[in-house]
Each structure stands twice: as C-alpha cells, then as structure tokens.
Short mmCIF file of C-alpha atoms in Angstrom, two decimals:
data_model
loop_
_atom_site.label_atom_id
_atom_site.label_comp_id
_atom_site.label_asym_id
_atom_site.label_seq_id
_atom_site.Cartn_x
_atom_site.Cartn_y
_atom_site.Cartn_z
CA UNK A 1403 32.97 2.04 2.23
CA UNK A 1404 30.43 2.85 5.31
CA UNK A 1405 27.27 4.44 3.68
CA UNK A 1406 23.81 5.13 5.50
CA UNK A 1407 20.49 5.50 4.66
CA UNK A 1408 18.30 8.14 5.72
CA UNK A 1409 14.28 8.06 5.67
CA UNK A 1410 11.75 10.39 5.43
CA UNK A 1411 8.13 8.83 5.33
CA UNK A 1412 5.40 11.20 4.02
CA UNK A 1413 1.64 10.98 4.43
CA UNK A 1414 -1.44 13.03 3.10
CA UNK A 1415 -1.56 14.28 6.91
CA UNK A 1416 2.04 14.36 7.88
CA UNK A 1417 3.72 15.04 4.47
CA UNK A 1418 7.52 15.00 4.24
CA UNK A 1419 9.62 18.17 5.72
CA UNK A 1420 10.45 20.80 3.35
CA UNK A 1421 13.73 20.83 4.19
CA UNK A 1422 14.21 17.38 3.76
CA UNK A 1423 12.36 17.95 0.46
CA UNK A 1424 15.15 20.37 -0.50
CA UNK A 1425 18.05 18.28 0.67
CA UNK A 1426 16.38 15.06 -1.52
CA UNK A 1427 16.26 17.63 -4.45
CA UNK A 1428 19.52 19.08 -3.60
CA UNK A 1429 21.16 15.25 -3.80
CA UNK A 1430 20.07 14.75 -7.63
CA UNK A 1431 22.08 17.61 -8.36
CA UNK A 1432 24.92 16.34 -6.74
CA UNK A 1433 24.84 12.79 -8.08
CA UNK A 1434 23.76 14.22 -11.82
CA UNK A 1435 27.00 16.35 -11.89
CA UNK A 1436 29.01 12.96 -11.46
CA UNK A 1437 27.48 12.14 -15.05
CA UNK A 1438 28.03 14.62 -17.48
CA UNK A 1439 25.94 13.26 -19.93
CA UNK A 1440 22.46 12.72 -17.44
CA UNK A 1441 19.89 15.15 -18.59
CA UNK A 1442 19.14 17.33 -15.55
CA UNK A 1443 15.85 17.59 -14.08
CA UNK A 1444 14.17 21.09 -13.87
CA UNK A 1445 12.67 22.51 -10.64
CA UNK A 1446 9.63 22.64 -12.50
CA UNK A 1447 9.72 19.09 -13.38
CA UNK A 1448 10.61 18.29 -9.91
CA UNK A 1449 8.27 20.10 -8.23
CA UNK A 1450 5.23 18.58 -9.99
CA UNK A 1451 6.25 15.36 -9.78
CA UNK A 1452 6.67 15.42 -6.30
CA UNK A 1453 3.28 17.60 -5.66
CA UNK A 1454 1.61 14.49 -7.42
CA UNK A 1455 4.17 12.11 -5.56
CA UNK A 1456 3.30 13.46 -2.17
CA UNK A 1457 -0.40 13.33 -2.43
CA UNK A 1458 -0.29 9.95 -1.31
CA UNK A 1459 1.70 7.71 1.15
CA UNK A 1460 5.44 7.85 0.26
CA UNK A 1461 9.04 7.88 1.60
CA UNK A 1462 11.93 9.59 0.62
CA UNK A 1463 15.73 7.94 0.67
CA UNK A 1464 18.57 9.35 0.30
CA UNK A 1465 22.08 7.11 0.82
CA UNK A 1466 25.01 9.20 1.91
CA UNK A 1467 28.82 7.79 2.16
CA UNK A 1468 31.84 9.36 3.92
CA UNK A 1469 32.51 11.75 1.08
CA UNK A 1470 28.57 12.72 0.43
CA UNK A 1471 25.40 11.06 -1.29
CA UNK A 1472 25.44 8.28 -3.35
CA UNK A 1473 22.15 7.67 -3.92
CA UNK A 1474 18.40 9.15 -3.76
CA UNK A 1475 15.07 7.39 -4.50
CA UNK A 1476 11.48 7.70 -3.54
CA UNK A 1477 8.70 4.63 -3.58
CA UNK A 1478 5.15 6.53 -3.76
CA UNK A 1479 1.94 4.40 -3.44
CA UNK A 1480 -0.18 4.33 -6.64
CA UNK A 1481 -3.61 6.23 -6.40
CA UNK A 1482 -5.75 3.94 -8.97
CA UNK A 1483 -4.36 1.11 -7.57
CA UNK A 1484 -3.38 1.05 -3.61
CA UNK A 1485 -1.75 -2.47 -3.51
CA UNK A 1486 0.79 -1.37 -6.02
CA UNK A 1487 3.94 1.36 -5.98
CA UNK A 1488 6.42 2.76 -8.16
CA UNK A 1489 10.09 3.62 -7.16
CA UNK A 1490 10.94 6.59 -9.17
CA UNK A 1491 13.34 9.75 -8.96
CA UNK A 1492 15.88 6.79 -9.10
CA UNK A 1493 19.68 8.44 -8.85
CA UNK A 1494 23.11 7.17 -8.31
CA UNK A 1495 26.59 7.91 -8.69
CA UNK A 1496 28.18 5.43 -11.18
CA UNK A 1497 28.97 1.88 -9.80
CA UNK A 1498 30.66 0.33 -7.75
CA UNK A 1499 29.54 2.64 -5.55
CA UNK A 1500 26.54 2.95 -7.04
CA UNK A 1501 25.85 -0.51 -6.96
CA UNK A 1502 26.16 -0.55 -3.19
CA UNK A 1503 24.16 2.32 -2.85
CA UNK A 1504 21.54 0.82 -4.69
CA UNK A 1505 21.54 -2.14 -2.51
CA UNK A 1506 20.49 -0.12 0.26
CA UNK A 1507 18.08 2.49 -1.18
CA UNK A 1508 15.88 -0.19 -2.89
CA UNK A 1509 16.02 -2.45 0.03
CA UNK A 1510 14.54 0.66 2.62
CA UNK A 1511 11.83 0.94 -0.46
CA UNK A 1512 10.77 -2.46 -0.53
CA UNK A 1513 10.89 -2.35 3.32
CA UNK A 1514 8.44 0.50 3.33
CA UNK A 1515 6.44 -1.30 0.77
CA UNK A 1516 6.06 -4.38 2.45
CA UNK A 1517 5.29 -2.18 5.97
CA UNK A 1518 2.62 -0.68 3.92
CA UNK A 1519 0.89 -3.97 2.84
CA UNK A 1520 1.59 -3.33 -1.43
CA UNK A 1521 1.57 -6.57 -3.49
CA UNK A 1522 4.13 -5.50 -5.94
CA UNK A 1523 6.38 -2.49 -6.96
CA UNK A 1524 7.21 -1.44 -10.71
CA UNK A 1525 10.37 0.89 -11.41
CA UNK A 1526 11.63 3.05 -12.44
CA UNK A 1527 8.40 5.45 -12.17
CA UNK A 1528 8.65 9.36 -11.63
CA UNK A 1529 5.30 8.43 -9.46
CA UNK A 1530 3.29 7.99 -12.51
CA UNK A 1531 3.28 6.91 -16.57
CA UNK A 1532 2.65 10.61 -17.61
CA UNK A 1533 6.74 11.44 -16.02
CA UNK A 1534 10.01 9.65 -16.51
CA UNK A 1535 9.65 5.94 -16.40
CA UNK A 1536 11.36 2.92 -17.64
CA UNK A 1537 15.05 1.77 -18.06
CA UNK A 1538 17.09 2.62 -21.62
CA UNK A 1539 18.27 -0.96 -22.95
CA UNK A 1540 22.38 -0.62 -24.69
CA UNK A 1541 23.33 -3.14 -27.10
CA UNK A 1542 26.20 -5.23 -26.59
CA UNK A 1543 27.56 -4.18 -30.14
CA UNK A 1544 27.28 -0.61 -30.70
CA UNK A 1545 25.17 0.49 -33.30
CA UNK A 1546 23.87 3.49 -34.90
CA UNK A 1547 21.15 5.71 -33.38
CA UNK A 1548 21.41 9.56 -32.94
CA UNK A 1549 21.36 10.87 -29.42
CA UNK A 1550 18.63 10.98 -26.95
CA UNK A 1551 15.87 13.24 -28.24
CA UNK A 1552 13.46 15.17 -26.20
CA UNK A 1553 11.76 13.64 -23.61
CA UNK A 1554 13.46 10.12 -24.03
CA UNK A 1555 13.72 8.32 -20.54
CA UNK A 1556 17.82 8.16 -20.90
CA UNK A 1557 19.05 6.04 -18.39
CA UNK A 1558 22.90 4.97 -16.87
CA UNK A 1559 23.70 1.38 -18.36
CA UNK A 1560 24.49 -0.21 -14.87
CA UNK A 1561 20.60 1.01 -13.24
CA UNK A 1562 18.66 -1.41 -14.86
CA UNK A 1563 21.33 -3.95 -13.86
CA UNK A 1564 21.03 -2.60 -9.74
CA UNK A 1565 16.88 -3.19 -10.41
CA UNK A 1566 17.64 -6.96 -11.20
CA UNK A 1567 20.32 -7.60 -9.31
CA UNK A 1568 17.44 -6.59 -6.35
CA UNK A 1569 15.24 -9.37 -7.67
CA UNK A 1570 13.59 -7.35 -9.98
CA UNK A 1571 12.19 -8.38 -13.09
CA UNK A 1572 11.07 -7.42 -16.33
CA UNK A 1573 7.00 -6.28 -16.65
CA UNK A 1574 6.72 -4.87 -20.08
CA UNK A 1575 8.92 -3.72 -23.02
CA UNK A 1576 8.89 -0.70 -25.64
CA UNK A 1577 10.82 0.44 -27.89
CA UNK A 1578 11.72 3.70 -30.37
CA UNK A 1579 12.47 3.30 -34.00
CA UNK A 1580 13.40 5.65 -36.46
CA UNK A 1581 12.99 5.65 -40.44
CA UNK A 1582 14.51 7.84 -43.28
CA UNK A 1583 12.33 8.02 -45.89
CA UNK A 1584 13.60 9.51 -48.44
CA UNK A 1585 12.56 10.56 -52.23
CA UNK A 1586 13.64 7.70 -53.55
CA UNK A 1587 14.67 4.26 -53.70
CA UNK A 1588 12.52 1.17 -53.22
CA UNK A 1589 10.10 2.44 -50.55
CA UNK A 1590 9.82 6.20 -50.75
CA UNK A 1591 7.97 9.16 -48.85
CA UNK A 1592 5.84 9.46 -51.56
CA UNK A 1593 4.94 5.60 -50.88
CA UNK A 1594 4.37 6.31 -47.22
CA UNK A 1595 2.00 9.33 -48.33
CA UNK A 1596 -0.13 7.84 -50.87
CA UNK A 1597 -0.66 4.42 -48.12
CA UNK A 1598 -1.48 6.51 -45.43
CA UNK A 1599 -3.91 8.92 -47.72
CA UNK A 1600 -6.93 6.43 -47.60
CA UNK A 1601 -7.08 6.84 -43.94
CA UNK A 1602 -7.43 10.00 -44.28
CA UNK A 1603 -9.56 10.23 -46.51
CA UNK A 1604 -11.75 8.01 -44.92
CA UNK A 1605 -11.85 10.21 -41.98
CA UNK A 1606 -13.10 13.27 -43.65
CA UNK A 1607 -15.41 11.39 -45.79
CA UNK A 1608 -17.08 10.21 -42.20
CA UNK A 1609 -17.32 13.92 -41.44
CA UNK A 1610 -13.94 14.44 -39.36
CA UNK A 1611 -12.20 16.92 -39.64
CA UNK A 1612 -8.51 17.54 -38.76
CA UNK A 1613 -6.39 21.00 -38.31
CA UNK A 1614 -3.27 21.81 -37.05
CA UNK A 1615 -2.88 24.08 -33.65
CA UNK A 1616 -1.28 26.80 -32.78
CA UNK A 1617 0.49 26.71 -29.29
CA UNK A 1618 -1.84 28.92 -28.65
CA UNK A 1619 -4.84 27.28 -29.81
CA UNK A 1620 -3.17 24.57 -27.59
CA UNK A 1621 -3.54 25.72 -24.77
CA UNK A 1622 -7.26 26.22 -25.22
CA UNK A 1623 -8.15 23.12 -26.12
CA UNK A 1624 -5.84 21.18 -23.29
CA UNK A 1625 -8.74 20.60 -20.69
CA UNK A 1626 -11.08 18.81 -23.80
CA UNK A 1627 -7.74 16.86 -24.38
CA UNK A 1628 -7.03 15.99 -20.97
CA UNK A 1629 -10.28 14.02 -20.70
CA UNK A 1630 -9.57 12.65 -24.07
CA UNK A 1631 -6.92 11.28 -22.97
CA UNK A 1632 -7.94 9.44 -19.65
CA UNK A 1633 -10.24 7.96 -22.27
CA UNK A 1634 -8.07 6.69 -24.21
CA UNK A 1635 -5.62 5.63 -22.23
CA UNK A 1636 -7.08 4.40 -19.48
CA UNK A 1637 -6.53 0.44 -20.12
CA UNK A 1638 -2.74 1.23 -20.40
CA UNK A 1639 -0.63 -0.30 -17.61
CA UNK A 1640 0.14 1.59 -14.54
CA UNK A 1641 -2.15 4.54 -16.16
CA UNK A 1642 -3.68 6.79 -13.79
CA UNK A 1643 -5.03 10.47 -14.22
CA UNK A 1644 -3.62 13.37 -12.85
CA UNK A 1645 -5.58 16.77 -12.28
CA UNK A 1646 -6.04 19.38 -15.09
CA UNK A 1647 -3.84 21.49 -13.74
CA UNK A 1648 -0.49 19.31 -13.38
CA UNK A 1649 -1.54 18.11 -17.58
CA UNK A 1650 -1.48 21.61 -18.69
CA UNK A 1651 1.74 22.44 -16.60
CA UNK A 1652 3.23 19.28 -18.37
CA UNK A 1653 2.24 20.31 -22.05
CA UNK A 1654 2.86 23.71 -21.32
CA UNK A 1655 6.20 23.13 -20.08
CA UNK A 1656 6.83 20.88 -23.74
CA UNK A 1657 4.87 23.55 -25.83
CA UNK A 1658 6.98 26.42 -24.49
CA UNK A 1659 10.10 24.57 -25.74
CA UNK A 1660 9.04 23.55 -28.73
CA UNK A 1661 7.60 26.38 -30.88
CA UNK A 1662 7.88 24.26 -34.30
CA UNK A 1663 5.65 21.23 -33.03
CA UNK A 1664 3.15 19.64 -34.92
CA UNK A 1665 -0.23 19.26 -33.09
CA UNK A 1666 -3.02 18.15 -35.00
CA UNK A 1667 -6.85 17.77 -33.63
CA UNK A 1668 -9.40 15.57 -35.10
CA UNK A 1669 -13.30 17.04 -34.44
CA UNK A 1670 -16.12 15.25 -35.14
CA UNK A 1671 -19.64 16.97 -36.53
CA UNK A 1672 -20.52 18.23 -33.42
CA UNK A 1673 -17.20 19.70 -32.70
CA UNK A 1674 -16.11 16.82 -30.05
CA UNK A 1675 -12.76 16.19 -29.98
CA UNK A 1676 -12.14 12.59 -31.77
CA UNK A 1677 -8.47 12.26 -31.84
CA UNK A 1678 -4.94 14.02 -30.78
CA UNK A 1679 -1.65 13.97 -32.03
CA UNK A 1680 1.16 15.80 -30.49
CA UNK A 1681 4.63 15.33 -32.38
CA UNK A 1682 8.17 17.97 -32.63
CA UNK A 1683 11.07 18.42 -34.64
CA UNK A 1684 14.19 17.56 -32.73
CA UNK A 1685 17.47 18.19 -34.87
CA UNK A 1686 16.06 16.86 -37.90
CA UNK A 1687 13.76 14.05 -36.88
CA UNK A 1688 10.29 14.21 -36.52
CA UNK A 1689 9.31 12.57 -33.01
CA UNK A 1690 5.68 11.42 -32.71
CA UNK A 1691 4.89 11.33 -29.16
CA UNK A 1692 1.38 11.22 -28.27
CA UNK A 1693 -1.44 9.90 -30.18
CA UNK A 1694 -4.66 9.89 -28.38
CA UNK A 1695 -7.64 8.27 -30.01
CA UNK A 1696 -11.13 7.91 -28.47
CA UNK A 1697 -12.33 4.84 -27.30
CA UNK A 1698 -15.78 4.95 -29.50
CA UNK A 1699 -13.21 5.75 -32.45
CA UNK A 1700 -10.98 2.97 -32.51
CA UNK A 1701 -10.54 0.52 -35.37
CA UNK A 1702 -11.46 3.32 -37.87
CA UNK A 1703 -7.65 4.22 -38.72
CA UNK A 1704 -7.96 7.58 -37.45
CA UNK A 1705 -4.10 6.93 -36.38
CA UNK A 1706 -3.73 6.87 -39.65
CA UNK A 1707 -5.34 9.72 -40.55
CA UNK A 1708 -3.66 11.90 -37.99
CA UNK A 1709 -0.01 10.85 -39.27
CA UNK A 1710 -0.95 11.22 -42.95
CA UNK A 1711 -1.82 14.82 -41.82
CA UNK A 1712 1.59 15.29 -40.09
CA UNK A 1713 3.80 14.32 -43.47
CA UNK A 1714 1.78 16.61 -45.60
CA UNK A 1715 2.85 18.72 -43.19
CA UNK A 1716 6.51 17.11 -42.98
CA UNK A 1717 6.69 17.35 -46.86
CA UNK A 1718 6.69 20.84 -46.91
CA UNK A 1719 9.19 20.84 -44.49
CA UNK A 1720 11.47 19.17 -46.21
CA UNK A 1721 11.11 16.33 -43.19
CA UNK A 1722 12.39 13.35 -44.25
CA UNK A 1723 13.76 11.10 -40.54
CA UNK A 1724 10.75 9.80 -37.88
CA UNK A 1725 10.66 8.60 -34.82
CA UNK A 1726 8.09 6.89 -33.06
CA UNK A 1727 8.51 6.65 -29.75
CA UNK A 1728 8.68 4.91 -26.48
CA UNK A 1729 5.91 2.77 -28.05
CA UNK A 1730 4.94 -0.61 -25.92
CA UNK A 1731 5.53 -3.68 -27.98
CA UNK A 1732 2.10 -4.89 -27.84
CA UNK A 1733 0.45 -1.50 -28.99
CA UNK A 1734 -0.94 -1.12 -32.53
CA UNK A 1735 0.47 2.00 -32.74
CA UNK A 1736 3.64 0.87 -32.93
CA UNK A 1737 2.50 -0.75 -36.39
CA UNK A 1738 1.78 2.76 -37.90
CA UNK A 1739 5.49 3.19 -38.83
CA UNK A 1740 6.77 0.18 -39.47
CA UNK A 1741 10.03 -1.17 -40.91
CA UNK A 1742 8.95 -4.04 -42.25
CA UNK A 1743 6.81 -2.78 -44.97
CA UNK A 1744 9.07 -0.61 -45.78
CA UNK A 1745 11.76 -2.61 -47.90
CA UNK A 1746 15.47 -0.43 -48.28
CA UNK A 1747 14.38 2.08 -45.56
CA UNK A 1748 17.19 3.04 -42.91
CA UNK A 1749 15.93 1.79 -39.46
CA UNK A 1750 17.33 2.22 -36.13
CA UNK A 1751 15.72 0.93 -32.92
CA UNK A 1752 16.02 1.76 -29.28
CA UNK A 1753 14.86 -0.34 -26.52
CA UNK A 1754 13.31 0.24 -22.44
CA UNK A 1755 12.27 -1.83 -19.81
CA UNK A 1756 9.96 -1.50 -17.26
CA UNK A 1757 10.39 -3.66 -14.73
CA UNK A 1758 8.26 -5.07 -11.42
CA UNK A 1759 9.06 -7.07 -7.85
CA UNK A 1760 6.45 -8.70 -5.82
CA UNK A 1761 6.42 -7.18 -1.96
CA UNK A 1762 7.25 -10.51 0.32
CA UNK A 1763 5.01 -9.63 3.39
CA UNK A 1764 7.31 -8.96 6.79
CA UNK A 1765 10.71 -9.95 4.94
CA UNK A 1766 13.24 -7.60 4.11
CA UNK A 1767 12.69 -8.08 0.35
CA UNK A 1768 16.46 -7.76 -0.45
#
C-alpha cells in the first residue's frame, strides 16, 4: 500500500491555512467512523484545542492512502517549556494500516521536532494536560470495569503499541479505580463517612468553610478558580496555563452536560478560595475529577474534607460506586480512595500511559 504524507507547518506569524485546518478536522471524522466505538470529538472541543495549539509553532499531518486518509496528527511546541512538544490529535484507522500510517505521521513529527531544535516529545497530548492526553492500558485477561465514563482519555489498543514501536517510551503512569461501598459488609459507607469526618471537621474548626455550587454559581466563581488552579497545579508534569477564557469554555462545555454535578468550594475567613472539587454522576458512579487545593493549604487534609462533603452529599443520593480518576501514581490524591484500607470492597482499576522520545538532533528520529 502507497500512502503519503502531507505537511502543513504553522507559526504565530504564518499560522496554518484554514482550509487545510478544515481538511485536518475533516480527516478525524473520517478515520473515527472506521471505529464505532471512538468517542467523537466536538467542533467545540476541536476548535479550542487547536486555537491554543496554534498559538505557537506547530505542524499539521495528515497520511492519505489510495483509498483516503489513514492517519492525522499534530506536534505543537510547548509554551512553558520551548525545548519540549507534545504530539496530540493522534488518529488512525485500525492496523495494519494503521500501523504503517503511524510510521510515517510520527516520523514527519519528530522530523519537525528535531528541525525545530526540541529535546524531547511526550504523546499523546491534545497540545496541553488540561485536553485529551495519555494512552488507555487493556489487560491481557479481561476483567471487569464498566465502560468509559465521561471525559476518560479512551484510546485504540494498537496506538500505544505504534508510540513504542517509534522508540517511544513510557514517562509517567496513572490510573482510575473504582469502589462500591455499600451499607454493609466488612468496610461500609458508613466506615468511609465517619474516617473522612475528622477532616472535615478539622477544616471548619480552622474557620473553612465549604458549600456546594450551583452551575450557576459556577460560572461566577470560574476566574477565582482558574488561578487556583495554576496554583495548585503548577508543579504537575507537562502543566501549563491556558487563558481564562479557553478554562471557562472547558468547564462550561462539562457544566452544560452535566446538570447533576457535585462542585464543592472551600473559602477561607476572608472569603479566598482555599480548595475546589469538581466531581459528576455518570450512570451510577460518582467520578471525582478535579481536586484543586492551594499551595499554602496543603498537608491540612482539606482533600479530605472536600470528599467527606461530597458523600454526605452522595448519601442522600443513594450513591453508593466511585471513581477516582486518571490519578498519577505518585499523587497523594490517589490515596484518598483507596482499596487497600478498605477490606471486602469491590475494586476495579484502569490504567494510562503517558509516554516521551528524546529528539536526536539532524537524524530522522524513526
């Protein structure tokens, strides 16, 4: 099979075409109707993505064979950190075609990276951490976990294998895990309330305190949470900050579709915001997604306190399933719902990879 790759390189003065724009856009459609389970990508998220994406120096690829395209991808240099990249918008139609494709399209990415004097390149990366990143993980024996929720980077099987197979390896891991709690048994709900009350507690006593939002309340408070949260996530890897505007496009999008979610604010005396918590009902798990705590708050279990706030909540609800998700291994967080302390609990974990190449200067990197 004879494919081809075509290039489009995009700077802050000459930015890509917008008709190749639409024909890269266009492409993902194609290839995503060749997997009837892919979750398709709204304009909306496309078009912010690549308005961040864009803003800096980038190239598009798309890989077309003799019956159409095969493949798309872009590589976008990072703003915080100009040595480094991201490949991201990563598509292909399922192997062995795909396979070849991918051959090509990350070769012409690395090419561009090494023309444009990066160090390394981490995929996959919707340009940065706040979109679609990492690679989904599938056990070799198949095991029980429900279907992708919300805002889960689902993933073909075979791409993670086309990122290694390119020399690619693995940078950092996270994982998902989900817990039914229920009534009762050896670890109950009620067990997970009463440990998680002294945080709480705690919190108020130190003269937090911590409501639930409306969506509407939501969207006030979103540009006092968008600097919370380049606070308090600004050691995580590959973090960088995006504008106001793109943040309250992102939550608004998410808030719009999700009129049941649980958003909980913690405010200190002098009504600063302290802490954020941003979790939704998805069938019937509850799927904690963001926690933001600020940096001059850490290590006084206002995690805690957040959570214990979201099963009261939960209880009432009749909530009984969790998920906490797309957690990096090495982040405490990922302690605040964990298996092992509770003994008889039904578990389920799901797995992602990001993964990184170093940019060999002048060589085709392939």
């Amino acid at each position: 099979m004879t494919l081809s790759l075509i290039r489009c390189y995009s700077t802050v003065t000459e930015p890509a075409s917008p008709d190749f724009i639409d024909q890269f856009y266009s492409v993902g459609a194609k290839i995503q109707a060749h997997r009837p389970k892919a979750v398709t990508q709204s304009s909306g998220y496309l078009g912010l993505v690549m308005s961040l994406g864009l803003s800096r120096p980038a190239a598009l690829f798309i890989v077309e064979g003799p019956d159409g395209p095969v493949a798309r991808a872009g590589v976008f240099q990072r703003s915080s950190a100009p040595r480094s990249g991201v490949i991201g918008l990563y598509e292909t139609m399922p192997d062995p075609e795909g396979a070849k494709a991918a051959r090509l399209v990350l070769g012409g990415a690395m090419e561009w990276a090494s023309d444009h004097d990066l160090d390394e390149v981490f995929a996959p990366v919707d340009v940065n951490t706040w979109f679609k990143y990492r690679v989904m993980l599938y056990p070799e024996k198949e095991v029980f976990a429900p279907d992708p929720f919300s805002w889960e980077p689902t993933t073909p099987p075979e791409y993670q294998r086309h990122f290694v197979d390119q020399g690619f390896e693995v940078a950092a891991s996270f994982e998902s895990i989900g817990l039914h709690i229920p009534d009762d048994g050896e670890y109950t709900f009620g067990d997970l309330l009463a440990r998680t009350k002294s945080g709480y507690d705690s919190a108020i006593t130190s003269g937090l305190r911590i409501e639930r939002l409306s969506s509407e309340e939501v969207q006030e408070v979103l540009p006092a949470v968008h600097v919370l949260c380049d606070d308090a996530f600004a050691e995580n890897l590959l973090f960088e900050p995006i504008p106001l505007q793109a943040f309250q496009a992102l939550y608004g999008e998410a808030l719009a579709g999700m009129p049941k979610h649980y958003t909980f604010l913690a405010r200190g005396q002098e009504d600063q915001i302290a802490g954020f918590l941003f979790a939704f009902p998805d069938r019937d798990w509850l799927v904690f997604k963001t926690i933001a705590v600020a940096s001059d708050m850490r290590g006084r279990r206002l995690g805690t306190a957040l959570m214990h706030a979201v099963y009261r909540e939960a209880d009432r609800a009749d909530l009984r399933r969790f998920i906490t998700a797309l957690v990096h291994q090495d982040n405490v967080s990922r302690f605040l719902l964990d298996p092992e302390k509770m003994p008889g609990v039904e578990t389920w974990t799901r797995r992602y990879e990001l993964l990184r190449k170093c940019v060999s200067p002048g060589a085709s990197n392939l």
